[in-house]
XYZ file of C-alpha atoms in Angstrom:
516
model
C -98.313 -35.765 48.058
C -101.032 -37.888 46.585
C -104.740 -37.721 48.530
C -105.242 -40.850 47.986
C -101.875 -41.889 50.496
C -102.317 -39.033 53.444
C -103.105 -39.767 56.891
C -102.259 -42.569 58.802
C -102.115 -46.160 57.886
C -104.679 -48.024 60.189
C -106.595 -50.492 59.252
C -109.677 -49.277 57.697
C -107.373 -47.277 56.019
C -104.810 -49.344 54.919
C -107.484 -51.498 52.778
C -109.250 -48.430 51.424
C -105.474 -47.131 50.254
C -105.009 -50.380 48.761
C -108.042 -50.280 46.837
C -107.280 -46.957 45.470
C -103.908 -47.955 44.674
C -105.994 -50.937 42.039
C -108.162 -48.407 41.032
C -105.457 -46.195 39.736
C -103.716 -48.921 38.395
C -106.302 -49.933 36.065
C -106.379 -46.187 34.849
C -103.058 -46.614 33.243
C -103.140 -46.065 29.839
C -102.015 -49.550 28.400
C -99.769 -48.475 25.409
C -98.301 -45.922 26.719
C -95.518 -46.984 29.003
C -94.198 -43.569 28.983
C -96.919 -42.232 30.842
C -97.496 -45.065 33.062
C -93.774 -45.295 34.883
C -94.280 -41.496 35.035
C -96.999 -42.028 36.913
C -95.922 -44.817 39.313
C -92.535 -43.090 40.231
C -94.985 -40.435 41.787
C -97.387 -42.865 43.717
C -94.217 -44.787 44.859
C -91.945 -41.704 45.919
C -95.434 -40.803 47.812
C -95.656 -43.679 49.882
C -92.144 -43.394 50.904
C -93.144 -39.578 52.082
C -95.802 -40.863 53.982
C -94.055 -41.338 57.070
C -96.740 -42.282 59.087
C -97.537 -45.650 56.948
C -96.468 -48.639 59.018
C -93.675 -50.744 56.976
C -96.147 -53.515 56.241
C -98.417 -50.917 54.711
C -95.737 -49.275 52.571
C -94.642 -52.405 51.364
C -97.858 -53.358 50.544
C -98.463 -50.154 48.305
C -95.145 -50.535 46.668
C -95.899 -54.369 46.176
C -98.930 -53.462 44.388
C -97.218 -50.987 42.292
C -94.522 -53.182 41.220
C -96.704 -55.779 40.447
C -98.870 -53.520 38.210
C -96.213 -52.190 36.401
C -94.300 -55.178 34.842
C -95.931 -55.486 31.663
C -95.368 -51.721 30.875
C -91.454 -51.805 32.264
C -91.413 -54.581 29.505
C -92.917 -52.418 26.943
C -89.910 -49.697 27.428
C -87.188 -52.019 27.241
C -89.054 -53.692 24.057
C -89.876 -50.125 22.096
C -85.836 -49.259 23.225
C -84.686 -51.815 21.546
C -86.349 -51.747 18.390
C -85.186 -48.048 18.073
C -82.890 -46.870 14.935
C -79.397 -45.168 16.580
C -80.326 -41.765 15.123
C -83.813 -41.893 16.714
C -82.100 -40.013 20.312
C -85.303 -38.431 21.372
C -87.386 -41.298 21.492
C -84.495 -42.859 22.853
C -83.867 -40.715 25.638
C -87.750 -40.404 26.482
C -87.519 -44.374 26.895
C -84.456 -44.560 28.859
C -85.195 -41.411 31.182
C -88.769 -43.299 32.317
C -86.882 -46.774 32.586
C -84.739 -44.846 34.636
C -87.003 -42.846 36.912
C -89.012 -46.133 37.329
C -86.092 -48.484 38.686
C -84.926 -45.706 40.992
C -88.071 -44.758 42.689
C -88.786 -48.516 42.935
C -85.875 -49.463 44.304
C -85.224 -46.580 46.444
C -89.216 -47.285 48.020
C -87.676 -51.040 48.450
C -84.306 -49.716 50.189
C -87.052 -47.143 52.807
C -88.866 -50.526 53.965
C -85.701 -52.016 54.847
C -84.596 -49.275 56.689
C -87.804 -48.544 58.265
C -87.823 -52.128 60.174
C -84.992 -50.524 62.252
C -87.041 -47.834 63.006
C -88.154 -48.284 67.437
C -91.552 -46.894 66.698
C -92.360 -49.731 64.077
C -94.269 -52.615 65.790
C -91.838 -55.611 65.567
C -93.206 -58.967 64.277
C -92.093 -61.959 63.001
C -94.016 -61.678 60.030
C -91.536 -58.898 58.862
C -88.532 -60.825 59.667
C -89.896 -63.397 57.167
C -90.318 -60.911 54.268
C -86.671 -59.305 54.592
C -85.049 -61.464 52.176
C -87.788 -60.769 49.491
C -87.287 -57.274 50.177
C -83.582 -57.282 50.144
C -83.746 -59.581 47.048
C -85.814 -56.913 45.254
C -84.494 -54.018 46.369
C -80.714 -55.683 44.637
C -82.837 -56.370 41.528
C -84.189 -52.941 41.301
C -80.068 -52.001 41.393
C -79.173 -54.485 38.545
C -81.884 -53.019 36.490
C -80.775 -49.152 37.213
C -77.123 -50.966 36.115
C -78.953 -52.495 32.963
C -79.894 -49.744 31.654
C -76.846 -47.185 32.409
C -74.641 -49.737 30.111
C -77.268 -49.736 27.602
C -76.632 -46.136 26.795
C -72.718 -46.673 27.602
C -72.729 -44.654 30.075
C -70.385 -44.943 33.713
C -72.454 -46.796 36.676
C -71.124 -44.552 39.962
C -69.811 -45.886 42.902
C -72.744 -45.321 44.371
C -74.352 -48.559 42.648
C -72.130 -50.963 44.083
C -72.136 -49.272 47.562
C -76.309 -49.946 47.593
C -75.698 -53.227 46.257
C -72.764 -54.216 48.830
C -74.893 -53.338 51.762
C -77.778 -54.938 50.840
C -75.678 -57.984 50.696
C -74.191 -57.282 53.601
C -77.709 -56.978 55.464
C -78.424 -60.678 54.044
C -75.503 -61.627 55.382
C -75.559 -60.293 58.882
C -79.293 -61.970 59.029
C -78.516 -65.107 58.050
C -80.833 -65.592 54.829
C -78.375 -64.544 51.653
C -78.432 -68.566 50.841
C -82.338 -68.528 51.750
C -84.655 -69.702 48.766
C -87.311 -66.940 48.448
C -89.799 -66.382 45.872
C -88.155 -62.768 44.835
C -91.335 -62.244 42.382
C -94.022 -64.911 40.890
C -93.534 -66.766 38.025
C -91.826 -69.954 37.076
C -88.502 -67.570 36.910
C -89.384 -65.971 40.213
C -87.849 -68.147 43.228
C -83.826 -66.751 43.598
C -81.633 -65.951 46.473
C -79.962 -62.524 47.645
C -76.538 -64.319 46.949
C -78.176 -64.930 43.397
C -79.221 -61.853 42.698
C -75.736 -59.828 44.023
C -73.771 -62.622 41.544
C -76.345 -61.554 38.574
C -75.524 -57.699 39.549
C -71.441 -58.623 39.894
C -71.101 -60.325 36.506
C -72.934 -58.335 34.563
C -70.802 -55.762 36.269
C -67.100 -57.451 34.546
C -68.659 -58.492 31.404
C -67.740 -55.796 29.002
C -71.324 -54.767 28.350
C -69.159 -51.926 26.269
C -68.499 -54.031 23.544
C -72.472 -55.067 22.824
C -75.126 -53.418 20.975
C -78.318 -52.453 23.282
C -79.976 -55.853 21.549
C -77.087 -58.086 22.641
C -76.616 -56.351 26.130
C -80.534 -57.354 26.811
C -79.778 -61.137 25.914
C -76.372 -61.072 27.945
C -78.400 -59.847 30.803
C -80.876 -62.855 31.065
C -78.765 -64.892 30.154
C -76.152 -63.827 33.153
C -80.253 -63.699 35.722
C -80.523 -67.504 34.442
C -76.623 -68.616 34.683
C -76.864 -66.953 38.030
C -77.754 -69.883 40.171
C -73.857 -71.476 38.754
C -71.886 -68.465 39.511
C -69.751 -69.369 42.602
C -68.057 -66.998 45.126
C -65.502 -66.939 48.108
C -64.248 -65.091 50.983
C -60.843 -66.291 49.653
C -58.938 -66.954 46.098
C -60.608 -70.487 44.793
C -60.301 -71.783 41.373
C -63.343 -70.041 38.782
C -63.448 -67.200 41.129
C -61.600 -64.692 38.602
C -62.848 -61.536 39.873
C -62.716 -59.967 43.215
C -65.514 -57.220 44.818
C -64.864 -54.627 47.769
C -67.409 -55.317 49.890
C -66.892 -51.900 51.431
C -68.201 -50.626 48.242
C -67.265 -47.818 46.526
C -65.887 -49.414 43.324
C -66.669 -51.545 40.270
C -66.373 -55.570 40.778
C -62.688 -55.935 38.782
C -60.657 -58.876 37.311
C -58.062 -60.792 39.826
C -55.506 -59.069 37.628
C -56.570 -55.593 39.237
C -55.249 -54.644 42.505
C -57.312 -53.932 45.339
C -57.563 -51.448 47.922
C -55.259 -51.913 50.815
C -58.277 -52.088 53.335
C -60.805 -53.825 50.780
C -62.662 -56.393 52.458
C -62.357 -58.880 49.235
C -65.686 -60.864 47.901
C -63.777 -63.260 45.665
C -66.636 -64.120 42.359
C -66.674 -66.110 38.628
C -68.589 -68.090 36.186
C -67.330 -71.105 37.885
C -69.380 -74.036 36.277
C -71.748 -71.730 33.863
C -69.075 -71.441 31.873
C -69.905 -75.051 30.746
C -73.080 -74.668 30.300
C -72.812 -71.633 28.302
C -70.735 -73.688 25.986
C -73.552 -76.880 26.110
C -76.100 -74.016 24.825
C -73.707 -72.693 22.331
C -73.414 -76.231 21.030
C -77.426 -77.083 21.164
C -78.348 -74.127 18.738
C -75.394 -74.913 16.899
C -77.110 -78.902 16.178
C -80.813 -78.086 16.434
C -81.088 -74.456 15.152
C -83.039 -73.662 18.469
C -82.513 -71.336 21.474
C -83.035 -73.000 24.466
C -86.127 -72.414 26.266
C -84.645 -71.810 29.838
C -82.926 -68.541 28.340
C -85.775 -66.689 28.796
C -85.543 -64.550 26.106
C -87.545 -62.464 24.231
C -89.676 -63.875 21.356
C -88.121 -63.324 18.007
C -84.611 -63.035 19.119
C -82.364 -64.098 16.536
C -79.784 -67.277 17.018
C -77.156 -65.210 16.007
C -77.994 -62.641 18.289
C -77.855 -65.322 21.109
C -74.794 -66.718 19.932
C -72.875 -63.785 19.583
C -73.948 -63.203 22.789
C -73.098 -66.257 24.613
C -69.612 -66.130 22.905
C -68.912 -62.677 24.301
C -70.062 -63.976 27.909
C -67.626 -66.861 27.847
C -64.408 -64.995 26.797
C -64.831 -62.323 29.232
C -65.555 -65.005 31.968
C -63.154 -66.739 31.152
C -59.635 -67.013 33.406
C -57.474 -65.678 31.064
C -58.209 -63.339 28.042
C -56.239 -64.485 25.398
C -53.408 -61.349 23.876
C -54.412 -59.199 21.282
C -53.726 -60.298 17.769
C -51.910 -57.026 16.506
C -49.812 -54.510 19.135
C -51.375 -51.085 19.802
C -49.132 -48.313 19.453
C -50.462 -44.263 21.252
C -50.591 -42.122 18.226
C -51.466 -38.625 18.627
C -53.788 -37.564 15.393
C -57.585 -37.102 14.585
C -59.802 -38.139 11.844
C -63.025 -37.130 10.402
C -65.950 -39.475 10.947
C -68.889 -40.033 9.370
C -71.571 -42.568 10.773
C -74.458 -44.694 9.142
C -75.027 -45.838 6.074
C -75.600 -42.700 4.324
C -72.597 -41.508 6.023
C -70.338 -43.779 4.413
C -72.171 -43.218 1.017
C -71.402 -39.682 1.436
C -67.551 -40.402 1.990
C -67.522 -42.296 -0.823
C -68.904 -39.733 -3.151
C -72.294 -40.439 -3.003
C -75.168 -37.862 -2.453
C -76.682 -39.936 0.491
C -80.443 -39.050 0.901
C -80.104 -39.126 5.064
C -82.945 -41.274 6.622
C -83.129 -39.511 9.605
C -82.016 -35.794 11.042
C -78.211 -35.992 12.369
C -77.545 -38.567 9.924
C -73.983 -38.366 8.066
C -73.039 -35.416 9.834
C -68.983 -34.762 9.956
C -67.320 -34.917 13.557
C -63.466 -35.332 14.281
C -62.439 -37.142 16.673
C -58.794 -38.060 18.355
C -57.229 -41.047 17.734
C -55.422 -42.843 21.656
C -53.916 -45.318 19.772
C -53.767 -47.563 16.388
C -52.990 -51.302 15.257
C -53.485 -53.247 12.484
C -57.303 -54.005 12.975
C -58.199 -50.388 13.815
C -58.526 -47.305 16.395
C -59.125 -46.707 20.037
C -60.648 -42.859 19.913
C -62.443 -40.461 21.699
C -65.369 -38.862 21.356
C -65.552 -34.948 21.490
C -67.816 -33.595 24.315
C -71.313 -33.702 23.032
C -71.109 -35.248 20.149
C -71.683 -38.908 18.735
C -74.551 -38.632 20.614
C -75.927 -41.683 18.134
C -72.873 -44.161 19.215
C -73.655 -47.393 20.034
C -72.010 -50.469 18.965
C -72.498 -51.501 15.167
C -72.744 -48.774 14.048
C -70.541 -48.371 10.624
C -68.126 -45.057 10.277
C -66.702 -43.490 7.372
C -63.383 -42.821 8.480
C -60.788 -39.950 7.088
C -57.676 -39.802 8.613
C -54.817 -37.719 8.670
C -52.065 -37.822 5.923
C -50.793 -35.993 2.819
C -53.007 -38.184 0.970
C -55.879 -38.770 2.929
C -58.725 -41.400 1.061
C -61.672 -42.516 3.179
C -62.276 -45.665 4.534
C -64.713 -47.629 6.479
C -65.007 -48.936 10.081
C -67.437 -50.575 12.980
C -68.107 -49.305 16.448
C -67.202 -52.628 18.746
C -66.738 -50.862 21.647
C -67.985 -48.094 23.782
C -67.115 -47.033 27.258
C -67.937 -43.836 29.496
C -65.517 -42.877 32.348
C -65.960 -41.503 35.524
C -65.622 -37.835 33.706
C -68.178 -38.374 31.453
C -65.971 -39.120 28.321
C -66.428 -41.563 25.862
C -63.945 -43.835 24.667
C -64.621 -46.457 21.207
C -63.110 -49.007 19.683
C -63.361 -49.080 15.703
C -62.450 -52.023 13.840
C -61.459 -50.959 10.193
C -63.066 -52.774 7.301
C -61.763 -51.153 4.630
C -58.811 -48.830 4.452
C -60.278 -47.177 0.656
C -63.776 -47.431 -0.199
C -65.460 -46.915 -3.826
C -68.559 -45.657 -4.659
C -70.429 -48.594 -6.512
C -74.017 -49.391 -7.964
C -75.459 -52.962 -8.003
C -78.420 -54.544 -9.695
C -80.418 -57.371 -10.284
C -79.647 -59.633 -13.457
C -82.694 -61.621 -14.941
C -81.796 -64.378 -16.957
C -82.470 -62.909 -20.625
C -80.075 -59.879 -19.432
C -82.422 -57.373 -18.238
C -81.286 -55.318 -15.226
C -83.425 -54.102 -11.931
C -82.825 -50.617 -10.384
C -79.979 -49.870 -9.673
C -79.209 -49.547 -5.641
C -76.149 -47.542 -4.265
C -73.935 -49.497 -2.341
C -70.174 -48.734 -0.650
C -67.434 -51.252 -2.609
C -65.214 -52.601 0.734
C -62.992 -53.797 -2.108
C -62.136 -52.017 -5.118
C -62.166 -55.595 -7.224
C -62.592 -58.772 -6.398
C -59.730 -60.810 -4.812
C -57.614 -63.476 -6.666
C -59.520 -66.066 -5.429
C -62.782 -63.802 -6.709
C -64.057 -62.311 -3.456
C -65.274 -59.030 -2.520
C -67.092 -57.422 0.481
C -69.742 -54.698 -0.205
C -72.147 -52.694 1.957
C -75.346 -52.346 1.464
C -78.750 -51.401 2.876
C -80.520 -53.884 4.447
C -82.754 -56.531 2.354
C -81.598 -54.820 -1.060
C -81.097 -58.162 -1.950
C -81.952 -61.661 -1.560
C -79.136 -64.202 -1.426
C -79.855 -65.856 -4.634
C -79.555 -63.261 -7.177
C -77.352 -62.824 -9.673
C -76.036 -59.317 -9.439
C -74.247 -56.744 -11.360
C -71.500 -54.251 -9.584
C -70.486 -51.488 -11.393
C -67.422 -48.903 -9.620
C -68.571 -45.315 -10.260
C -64.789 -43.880 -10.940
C -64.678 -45.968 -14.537
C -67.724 -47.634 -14.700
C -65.946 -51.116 -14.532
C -69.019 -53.957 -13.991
C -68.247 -57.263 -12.305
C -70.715 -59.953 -12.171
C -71.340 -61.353 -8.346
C -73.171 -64.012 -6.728
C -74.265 -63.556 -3.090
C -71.319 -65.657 -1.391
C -72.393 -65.048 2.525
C -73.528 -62.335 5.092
C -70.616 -61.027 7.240
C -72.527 -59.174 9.412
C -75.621 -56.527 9.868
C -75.812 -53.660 11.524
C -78.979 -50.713 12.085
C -78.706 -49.931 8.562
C -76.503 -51.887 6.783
C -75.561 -55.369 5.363
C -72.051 -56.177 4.779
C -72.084 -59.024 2.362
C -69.083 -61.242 0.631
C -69.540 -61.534 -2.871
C -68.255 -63.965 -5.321
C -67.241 -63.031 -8.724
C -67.055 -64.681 -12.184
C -63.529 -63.533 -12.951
C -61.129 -64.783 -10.743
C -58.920 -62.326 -10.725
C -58.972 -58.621 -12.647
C -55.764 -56.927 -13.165
């Protein structure tokens, strides 16, 4: 127990606790977020100790404290993101003080609520009026616990949607889940408790699992500013595809799932956001800018947002369309290999690893198999870097077994803890390969190891490579040589397929239309 928060809460004390509460706020060190939610999650879990603080009181400590720390709860999910996949203790340091933070700050939200039941607590109108802002916050203090659970792919418990179905519930029984509160300052900050449950539903169904940390931050504020679209229903109406127990206990699910017999159904979709996802999509598309309203973070990248925003409308969508090759259960492992210098390693390179952990060999099982790639799991304690873009080296089981290539698109935790991934394969044979820069009297730059996708180029003069990020630029003329006979093609940058934390994959275009 802090000094600072014993005794009881009158008047003359109440200010001077306030005032301390400032004081210590302003003591915060201001680059270190670390230390500051460390701090806060004890002053809040405190106050909620104090028992003998009247509600308004504790609210008004707690309000303080929430207010003080936005700019470093910010800061974590900023320094998160910009994280490499192999940097896990940083990472974990980040996420276990997001964590701590959101729990202790919701949890002090979810005591003032249930202390205004409490007989002893003097009754006033003035407390009536700030339930919805507490109720509102208290659900947004769930959505970011949610937030940052998926981030790491991990399983959000039952628990979760218990809190957040009886706060709803609360709003519901008093009459104010519709009301128009300001939730938190700001031009962002007015919302509703129905807005805010919505936000925490949909970000619940929209497969978070198949998003890298980056692209789960812009689906979440993009699904806070959609919110105010979303439409719901006691009963089945059209745009409500999804369907919540409002008993709690389980994850908001698509129509297509079936319910519990007693489930007390809270029918939920996009319903007209879906629309205005696809007016966004098509306003970067024309002027190359991100709409303002987003909210995002400054230097996000328009194909970050796009991605995004594509991802939100097929999963919102009423009907997902079938998969474009059958998936067949296969019972087999294969040897994996992540990052860049992973792959450079299966390909007969001697990789110089960028960071500890990097290119290490793991097997894991293979669930099933198609055409496009694997459904696995992940042994117990290992991938412990996984997240999705990552790139693989893949070996897998035959008489004659040759390496290939794949991308993480999908990660999910169950409610055991185990971790199921999607790979899509990119190339079923790599080659070791060495590019360069050619300078117009024929000179050559230094050479850069790269991972040939293709072992020549195409008949129509195309080949994908991987490479390290920025090796580069798109306008050079470039030289490929294939390590096994030291066969050179000439290449001109044709396009980037896509980047990941360490990689480029780029589509080349050759001189010689076709190589025999």
């Amino acid at each position: 127990m802090l000094k600072w928060l014993g005794g009881a809460a009158k008047d003359a004390d109440a200010a001077a606790h306030l005032a301390s509460v400032k004081e210590m706020l302003a003591t915060l060190p201001a680059e270190d977020a670390v230390r500051a939610t460390q701090d806060a999650v004890l002053w809040l879990d405190s106050a909620v100790a104090e028992t003998e603080f009247t509600v308004a009181h504790c609210y008004d400590v707690v309000d303080q404290i929430d207010a003080g720390l936005k700019r470093h709860s910010l800061r974590l999910i900023d320094q998160y993101l910009a994280l490499k996949p192999q940097a896990k203790f940083q990472e974990g340091l980040l996420s276990r003080a997001a964590m701590s933070y959101w729990t202790a700050l919701g949890n002090a939200y979810l005591a003032c609520i249930e202390r205004t039941t409490d007989p002893k607590q003097t009754k006033s109108a003035a407390l009536a009026k700030h339930m919805p802002q507490w109720v509102a916050r208290a659900m947004r203090a769930q959505v970011m616990q949610i937030k940052w659970i998926l981030m790491r792919y991990g399983y959000v418990g039952d628990s979760y949607w218990t809190t957040v179905a009886q706060l709803y519930d609360k709003a519901q029984s008093g009459g104010y889940a519709d009301e128009v509160v300001d939730i938190y300052g700001g031009a962002y900050g007015k919302g509703t408790v129905r807005q805010e449950f919505l936000r925490t539903l949909m970000l619940g169904v929209s497969s978070t699992g198949g998003l890298s940390p980056v692209r789960q931050n812009i689906a979440e504020r993009a699904i806070a500013h959609y919110s105010r679209s979303f439409v719901s229903s006691s009963e089945p109406q059209p745009g409500c595809n999804f369907f919540f127990d409002l008993n709690g206990g389980m994850s908001p699910a698509r129509m297509l799932a079936q319910p519990p017999r007693d489930a007390r159904l809270f029918h939920f979709g996009a319903g007209p956001a879906l629309d205005e996802v696809q007016k966004a999509l098509e306003t970067i598309e024309e002027t190359g800018v991100l709409p303002s309203q987003l909210n995002l973070n400054a230097g996000t990248r328009n194909d970050e947002v796009t991605d995004t925003l594509l991802h939100l409308a097929f999963n919102w969508d009423k009907d997902l369309p079938a998969r474009d090759s059958e998936r067949r259960k296969v019972a087999s492992t294969l040897q994996v290999l992540h990052g860049f210098d992973g792959v450079l390693t299966a390909g007969g390179v001697d990789a110089t690893a960028s960071a500890p952990g990097t290119g290490l060999q793991e097997t894991w099982v293979v669930e099933n198999a198609s055409a496009e790639g694997y459904g696995m799991i992940v042994p117990e304690r290992r991938g412990e870097w996984l997240q999705v873009g990552v790139v693989l080296g893949l070996l897998p089981e035959s008489e004659n077994p040759q390496w290939g290539a794949g991308i993480v698109r999908r990660v999910e935790t169950d409610v055991h803890g185990q971790r199921r991934v999607g790979i899509q394969v990119i190339s079923r044979a790599i080659l070791p390969g060495t590019m360069c820069t050619c300078g117009p009297a024929g000179e050559r730059g230094a050479p850069h190891n790269v991972v040939m996708l293709d072992p020549k180029p195409s008949r129509s003069g195309y080949m994908q490579i991987l490479l390290r990020p920025e090796s580069f630029t798109l306008r050079d003329a470039l030289e490929v040589t294939r390590t096994v006979d030291a066969q050179t093609f000439m290449v001109m940058p044709s396009g980037l397929v896509e980047s990941g934390p360490d990689f480029d994959r780029v589509r080349f275009k050759s001189e010689v239309t076709e190589i025999v």
